[in-house]
Amino acid sequence: MKKKFNLYTGLSFLMFLTLITSCTTDPDSPGTEYMPDMYRSPAIETYVDYGEIRGRENTELKTKQSARLTPKYTIPYTGTDSAHVQMMLPNKRKAGAAWQESHGLFGWDLASESGYESARLDTINPLTMTPENAANILKNGEQLYASMCMHCHGEKGDGNGTMIQSGAYGDLGVVPAYKSLDTLSEGKIFHSIYYGKGYMGAHGSLLNKKEIWTLVHYVRQFQREGYGKFEDVAETESNQETAE
Ligand code: HEC
């Protein structure tokens, strides 16, 4: 009986000591933390040097890049419009296996044959242009075009960008004027931007699909007089495509 009493007293005393030593007079201090990693677990962030955490150095981690690649098949998507989710799914047309060599598409889902030809008829721009959104689409397209395409294709889409003018491109490949490709289907334009074509590199990892479809509209307005201008009713049917 006496032993048990002693045990309880001992335990209570220990608990009392623990509580007392946990307190501090500094109102901003959380007091003694017995397991700080549990209260504040270190969040894994992209650009953080995990080689030094709270003053502790880890030379092995210090030399490693902390930025992680997104998991395979991750679909870039931001926004709240469910209609656009579909647009962000991987392209159903595959580039041919040869693209691995010519365009460096390693780790991509490639087919034995390129889907370029089959993108001819039934792949239409899911980003439908209406009188309400036309100006906005073309404005976004202009921005994307200026940063990703203009240096080769030229401001007016004539294939005479600054990179061609500078001679840096040499005789490698002639950048075609969009106007000369006016029968090109929307699907083919998309395919070429997504996977690249000839001396043009693949942009599938640089632009999301909504951005590429925006650029398809932007390329079109170089090819078709009045495209995206809705004064004329005949021009409103952006999805009416002729096969090449
Ligand atoms: C490095 C220079 C370069 C850049 C950057 C570039 N292109 Fe091209 N583009 C070319 C060349 C060269 C061709 C001709 C490819 C061929 O037919 O061999 C081409 C062809 C095209 C075609 C015709 C494709 C077809 O199916 O015949 C389209 C459309 C096009 N580019 C759009 C774009 C867009 C949009 C961008 C920006 C995202 C872009 N390009 C960026 C060089 C470039």
CSV table of N, CA, C and O in Angstrom, one decimal, residues 117-180:
chain,number,residue,atom,x,y,z
A,117,GLU,N,-0.9,13.6,-89.3
A,117,GLU,CA,-1.9,13.4,-90.4
A,117,GLU,C,-3.3,13.3,-89.9
A,117,GLU,O,-4.2,13.9,-90.5
A,118,SER,N,-3.5,12.5,-88.9
A,118,SER,CA,-4.9,12.3,-88.4
A,118,SER,C,-5.4,13.5,-87.6
A,118,SER,O,-6.6,13.5,-87.4
A,119,ALA,N,-4.6,14.4,-87.3
A,119,ALA,CA,-5.0,15.6,-86.6
A,119,ALA,C,-5.7,16.6,-87.7
A,119,ALA,O,-6.0,17.7,-87.4
A,120,ARG,N,-5.8,16.1,-88.9
A,120,ARG,CA,-6.2,16.9,-90.0
A,120,ARG,C,-7.7,17.4,-89.9
A,120,ARG,O,-8.0,18.6,-90.0
A,121,LEU,N,-8.6,16.4,-89.7
A,121,LEU,CA,-10.0,16.8,-89.8
A,121,LEU,C,-10.8,16.9,-88.5
A,121,LEU,O,-11.5,17.9,-88.3
A,122,ASP,N,-10.6,16.0,-87.6
A,122,ASP,CA,-11.5,15.9,-86.5
A,122,ASP,C,-11.0,16.6,-85.2
A,122,ASP,O,-11.6,16.5,-84.2
A,123,THR,N,-9.8,17.2,-85.3
A,123,THR,CA,-9.3,17.9,-84.1
A,123,THR,C,-9.6,19.4,-84.3
A,123,THR,O,-8.9,20.0,-85.1
A,124,ILE,N,-10.6,19.9,-83.7
A,124,ILE,CA,-11.0,21.3,-83.8
A,124,ILE,C,-10.7,22.0,-82.5
A,124,ILE,O,-10.6,21.4,-81.4
A,125,ASN,N,-10.5,23.3,-82.6
A,125,ASN,CA,-10.1,24.1,-81.4
A,125,ASN,C,-11.3,24.0,-80.4
A,125,ASN,O,-12.3,24.6,-80.6
A,126,PRO,N,-11.0,23.5,-79.2
A,126,PRO,CA,-12.0,23.4,-78.2
A,126,PRO,C,-12.3,24.8,-77.5
A,126,PRO,O,-13.2,25.0,-76.8
A,127,LEU,N,-11.3,25.7,-77.8
A,127,LEU,CA,-11.5,27.1,-77.2
A,127,LEU,C,-12.3,27.9,-78.2
A,127,LEU,O,-11.7,28.6,-79.1
A,128,THR,N,-13.6,27.7,-78.2
A,128,THR,CA,-14.4,28.3,-79.2
A,128,THR,C,-14.4,29.9,-79.1
A,128,THR,O,-14.5,30.4,-78.0
A,129,MET,N,-14.2,30.5,-80.3
A,129,MET,CA,-14.2,31.9,-80.3
A,129,MET,C,-15.6,32.5,-80.5
A,129,MET,O,-16.3,32.1,-81.4
A,130,THR,N,-16.0,33.4,-79.6
A,130,THR,CA,-17.3,34.0,-79.7
A,130,THR,C,-17.0,35.6,-79.8
A,130,THR,O,-15.9,36.0,-79.4
A,131,PRO,N,-18.0,36.3,-80.2
A,131,PRO,CA,-17.9,37.8,-80.2
A,131,PRO,C,-17.4,38.3,-78.8
A,131,PRO,O,-16.7,39.3,-78.8
A,132,GLU,N,-17.8,37.6,-77.8
A,132,GLU,CA,-17.5,38.1,-76.4
A,132,GLU,C,-16.0,37.9,-76.1
A,132,GLU,O,-15.4,38.7,-75.5
A,133,ASN,N,-15.5,36.7,-76.4
A,133,ASN,CA,-14.2,36.4,-75.9
A,133,ASN,C,-13.1,36.6,-77.0
A,133,ASN,O,-11.9,36.5,-76.7
A,134,ALA,N,-13.5,37.0,-78.2
A,134,ALA,CA,-12.5,37.1,-79.3
A,134,ALA,C,-11.4,38.0,-79.0
A,134,ALA,O,-10.2,37.7,-79.1
A,135,ALA,N,-11.7,39.2,-78.6
A,135,ALA,CA,-10.7,40.2,-78.3
A,135,ALA,C,-9.7,39.8,-77.3
A,135,ALA,O,-8.5,39.9,-77.4
A,136,ASN,N,-10.2,39.1,-76.2
A,136,ASN,CA,-9.4,38.6,-75.1
A,136,ASN,C,-8.5,37.5,-75.6
A,136,ASN,O,-7.3,37.5,-75.2
A,137,ILE,N,-9.0,36.6,-76.3
A,137,ILE,CA,-8.2,35.5,-76.8
A,137,ILE,C,-7.0,36.0,-77.7
A,137,ILE,O,-5.9,35.6,-77.5
A,138,LEU,N,-7.3,36.9,-78.6
A,138,LEU,CA,-6.3,37.4,-79.4
A,138,LEU,C,-5.3,38.3,-78.7
A,138,LEU,O,-4.1,38.3,-79.0
A,139,LYS,N,-5.7,38.9,-77.6
A,139,LYS,CA,-4.8,39.7,-76.8
A,139,LYS,C,-3.9,38.7,-76.0
A,139,LYS,O,-2.6,39.0,-76.0
A,140,ASN,N,-4.4,37.7,-75.5
A,140,ASN,CA,-3.6,36.7,-74.8
A,140,ASN,C,-2.6,36.0,-75.8
A,140,ASN,O,-1.5,35.8,-75.5
A,141,GLY,N,-3.2,35.7,-77.0
A,141,GLY,CA,-2.4,35.1,-78.0
A,141,GLY,C,-1.2,36.0,-78.4
A,141,GLY,O,-0.1,35.5,-78.6
A,142,GLU,N,-1.5,37.3,-78.5
A,142,GLU,CA,-0.4,38.2,-78.9
A,142,GLU,C,0.8,38.2,-77.9
A,142,GLU,O,1.9,38.2,-78.3
A,143,GLN,N,0.4,38.1,-76.6
A,143,GLN,CA,1.4,38.1,-75.6
A,143,GLN,C,2.2,36.8,-75.7
A,143,GLN,O,3.5,36.8,-75.6
A,144,LEU,N,1.5,35.7,-75.8
A,144,LEU,CA,2.2,34.4,-75.9
A,144,LEU,C,3.1,34.4,-77.1
A,144,LEU,O,4.3,33.9,-77.1
A,145,TYR,N,2.6,34.8,-78.2
A,145,TYR,CA,3.3,34.8,-79.5
A,145,TYR,C,4.6,35.7,-79.4
A,145,TYR,O,5.6,35.3,-79.9
A,146,ALA,N,4.4,36.9,-78.8
A,146,ALA,CA,5.6,37.8,-78.6
A,146,ALA,C,6.7,37.1,-77.8
A,146,ALA,O,7.9,37.3,-78.1
A,147,SER,N,6.4,36.3,-76.8
A,147,SER,CA,7.4,35.7,-76.0
A,147,SER,C,7.9,34.4,-76.5
A,147,SER,O,9.1,34.0,-76.2
A,148,MET,N,7.1,33.6,-77.3
A,148,MET,CA,7.5,32.3,-77.6
A,148,MET,C,7.8,32.1,-79.1
A,148,MET,O,8.4,31.1,-79.5
A,149,CYS,N,7.2,32.9,-80.0
A,149,CYS,CA,7.2,32.6,-81.4
A,149,CYS,C,7.8,33.6,-82.3
A,149,CYS,O,8.3,33.4,-83.4
A,150,MET,N,7.6,34.9,-81.9
A,150,MET,CA,7.9,36.0,-82.8
A,150,MET,C,9.3,36.1,-83.3
A,150,MET,O,9.6,36.5,-84.4
A,151,HIS,N,10.3,35.7,-82.4
A,151,HIS,CA,11.7,35.8,-82.8
A,151,HIS,C,12.0,34.9,-84.1
A,151,HIS,O,12.9,35.2,-84.8
A,152,CYS,N,11.2,33.9,-84.3
A,152,CYS,CA,11.3,33.1,-85.5
A,152,CYS,C,10.3,33.5,-86.6
A,152,CYS,O,10.6,33.7,-87.7
A,153,HIS,N,9.0,33.5,-86.2
A,153,HIS,CA,8.0,33.7,-87.2
A,153,HIS,C,7.7,35.2,-87.6
A,153,HIS,O,7.0,35.4,-88.5
A,154,GLY,N,8.3,36.1,-86.8
A,154,GLY,CA,8.1,37.5,-87.2
A,154,GLY,C,6.8,38.1,-86.6
A,154,GLY,O,5.9,37.4,-86.4
A,155,GLU,N,6.9,39.4,-86.4
A,155,GLU,CA,5.7,40.1,-85.8
A,155,GLU,C,4.4,39.9,-86.7
A,155,GLU,O,3.3,39.8,-86.1
A,156,LYS,N,4.6,39.9,-88.0
A,156,LYS,CA,3.5,39.8,-88.9
A,156,LYS,C,3.2,38.3,-89.3
A,156,LYS,O,2.4,38.1,-90.2
A,157,GLY,N,3.9,37.4,-88.7
A,157,GLY,CA,3.7,36.0,-89.1
A,157,GLY,C,4.3,35.7,-90.5
A,157,GLY,O,3.9,34.7,-91.1
A,158,ASP,N,5.2,36.5,-91.0
A,158,ASP,CA,5.7,36.3,-92.3
A,158,ASP,C,7.0,35.4,-92.3
A,158,ASP,O,7.6,35.2,-93.4
A,159,GLY,N,7.4,34.9,-91.2
A,159,GLY,CA,8.5,34.0,-91.1
A,159,GLY,C,9.9,34.7,-91.1
A,159,GLY,O,10.9,34.2,-91.5
A,160,ASN,N,9.8,36.0,-90.8
A,160,ASN,CA,11.0,36.9,-90.9
A,160,ASN,C,11.3,37.5,-89.5
A,160,ASN,O,11.5,38.7,-89.4
A,161,GLY,N,11.4,36.6,-88.5
A,161,GLY,CA,11.7,37.1,-87.2
A,161,GLY,C,13.1,37.6,-87.0
A,161,GLY,O,14.0,37.3,-87.9
A,162,THR,N,13.4,38.2,-85.9
A,162,THR,CA,14.8,38.7,-85.6
A,162,THR,C,15.8,37.6,-85.7
A,162,THR,O,16.9,37.9,-86.1
A,163,MET,N,15.5,36.4,-85.3
A,163,MET,CA,16.4,35.4,-85.3
A,163,MET,C,16.8,35.0,-86.7
A,163,MET,O,18.0,34.6,-87.0
A,164,ILE,N,15.9,35.1,-87.6
A,164,ILE,CA,16.1,34.7,-89.0
A,164,ILE,C,16.9,35.9,-89.6
A,164,ILE,O,17.9,35.6,-90.3
A,165,GLN,N,16.5,37.1,-89.3
A,165,GLN,CA,17.2,38.3,-89.9
A,165,GLN,C,18.7,38.3,-89.4
A,165,GLN,O,19.5,38.7,-90.2
A,166,SER,N,18.9,37.9,-88.2
A,166,SER,CA,20.3,38.0,-87.7
A,166,SER,C,21.2,37.0,-88.4
A,166,SER,O,22.4,37.1,-88.2
A,167,GLY,N,20.6,36.0,-89.1
A,167,GLY,CA,21.4,35.0,-89.7
A,167,GLY,C,21.8,33.8,-88.8
A,167,GLY,O,22.5,32.9,-89.3
A,168,ALA,N,21.4,33.9,-87.6
A,168,ALA,CA,21.8,32.9,-86.6
A,168,ALA,C,21.2,31.5,-87.0
A,168,ALA,O,21.7,30.5,-86.7
A,169,TYR,N,20.1,31.6,-87.7
A,169,TYR,CA,19.4,30.4,-88.1
A,169,TYR,C,20.1,29.7,-89.4
A,169,TYR,O,19.8,28.6,-89.7
A,170,GLY,N,20.9,30.5,-90.0
A,170,GLY,CA,21.7,30.0,-91.2
A,170,GLY,C,20.7,29.5,-92.3
A,170,GLY,O,19.6,30.0,-92.4
A,171,ASP,N,21.1,28.4,-92.9
A,171,ASP,CA,20.2,27.9,-94.0
A,171,ASP,C,19.5,26.7,-93.4
A,171,ASP,O,19.0,25.9,-94.2
A,172,LEU,N,19.4,26.6,-92.1
A,172,LEU,CA,18.9,25.4,-91.5
A,172,LEU,C,17.5,25.1,-91.9
A,172,LEU,O,17.1,24.0,-92.4
A,173,GLY,N,16.6,26.1,-91.8
A,173,GLY,CA,15.2,25.8,-92.2
A,173,GLY,C,14.6,27.1,-92.5
A,173,GLY,O,14.9,28.1,-91.9
A,174,VAL,N,13.7,27.1,-93.5
A,174,VAL,CA,13.0,28.3,-93.8
A,174,VAL,C,11.8,28.3,-93.0
A,174,VAL,O,11.1,27.4,-92.9
A,175,VAL,N,11.5,29.4,-92.3
A,175,VAL,CA,10.3,29.6,-91.5
A,175,VAL,C,9.2,30.0,-92.4
A,175,VAL,O,9.3,31.1,-93.0
A,176,PRO,N,8.2,29.2,-92.6
A,176,PRO,CA,7.2,29.6,-93.5
A,176,PRO,C,6.3,30.7,-93.1
A,176,PRO,O,6.1,31.0,-91.9
A,177,ALA,N,5.8,31.5,-94.0
A,177,ALA,CA,4.8,32.5,-93.7
A,177,ALA,C,3.5,31.9,-93.4
A,177,ALA,O,3.1,30.9,-94.2
A,178,TYR,N,2.8,32.3,-92.4
A,178,TYR,CA,1.6,31.6,-92.0
A,178,TYR,C,0.6,31.7,-93.2
A,178,TYR,O,-0.2,30.8,-93.4
A,179,LYS,N,0.6,32.8,-93.9
A,179,LYS,CA,-0.3,33.0,-95.0
A,179,LYS,C,-0.2,31.9,-96.0
A,179,LYS,O,-1.2,31.5,-96.6
A,180,SER,N,1.0,31.4,-96.2
A,180,SER,CA,1.1,30.3,-97.2
A,180,SER,C,0.6,29.0,-96.7
A,180,SER,O,0.6,28.0,-97.5
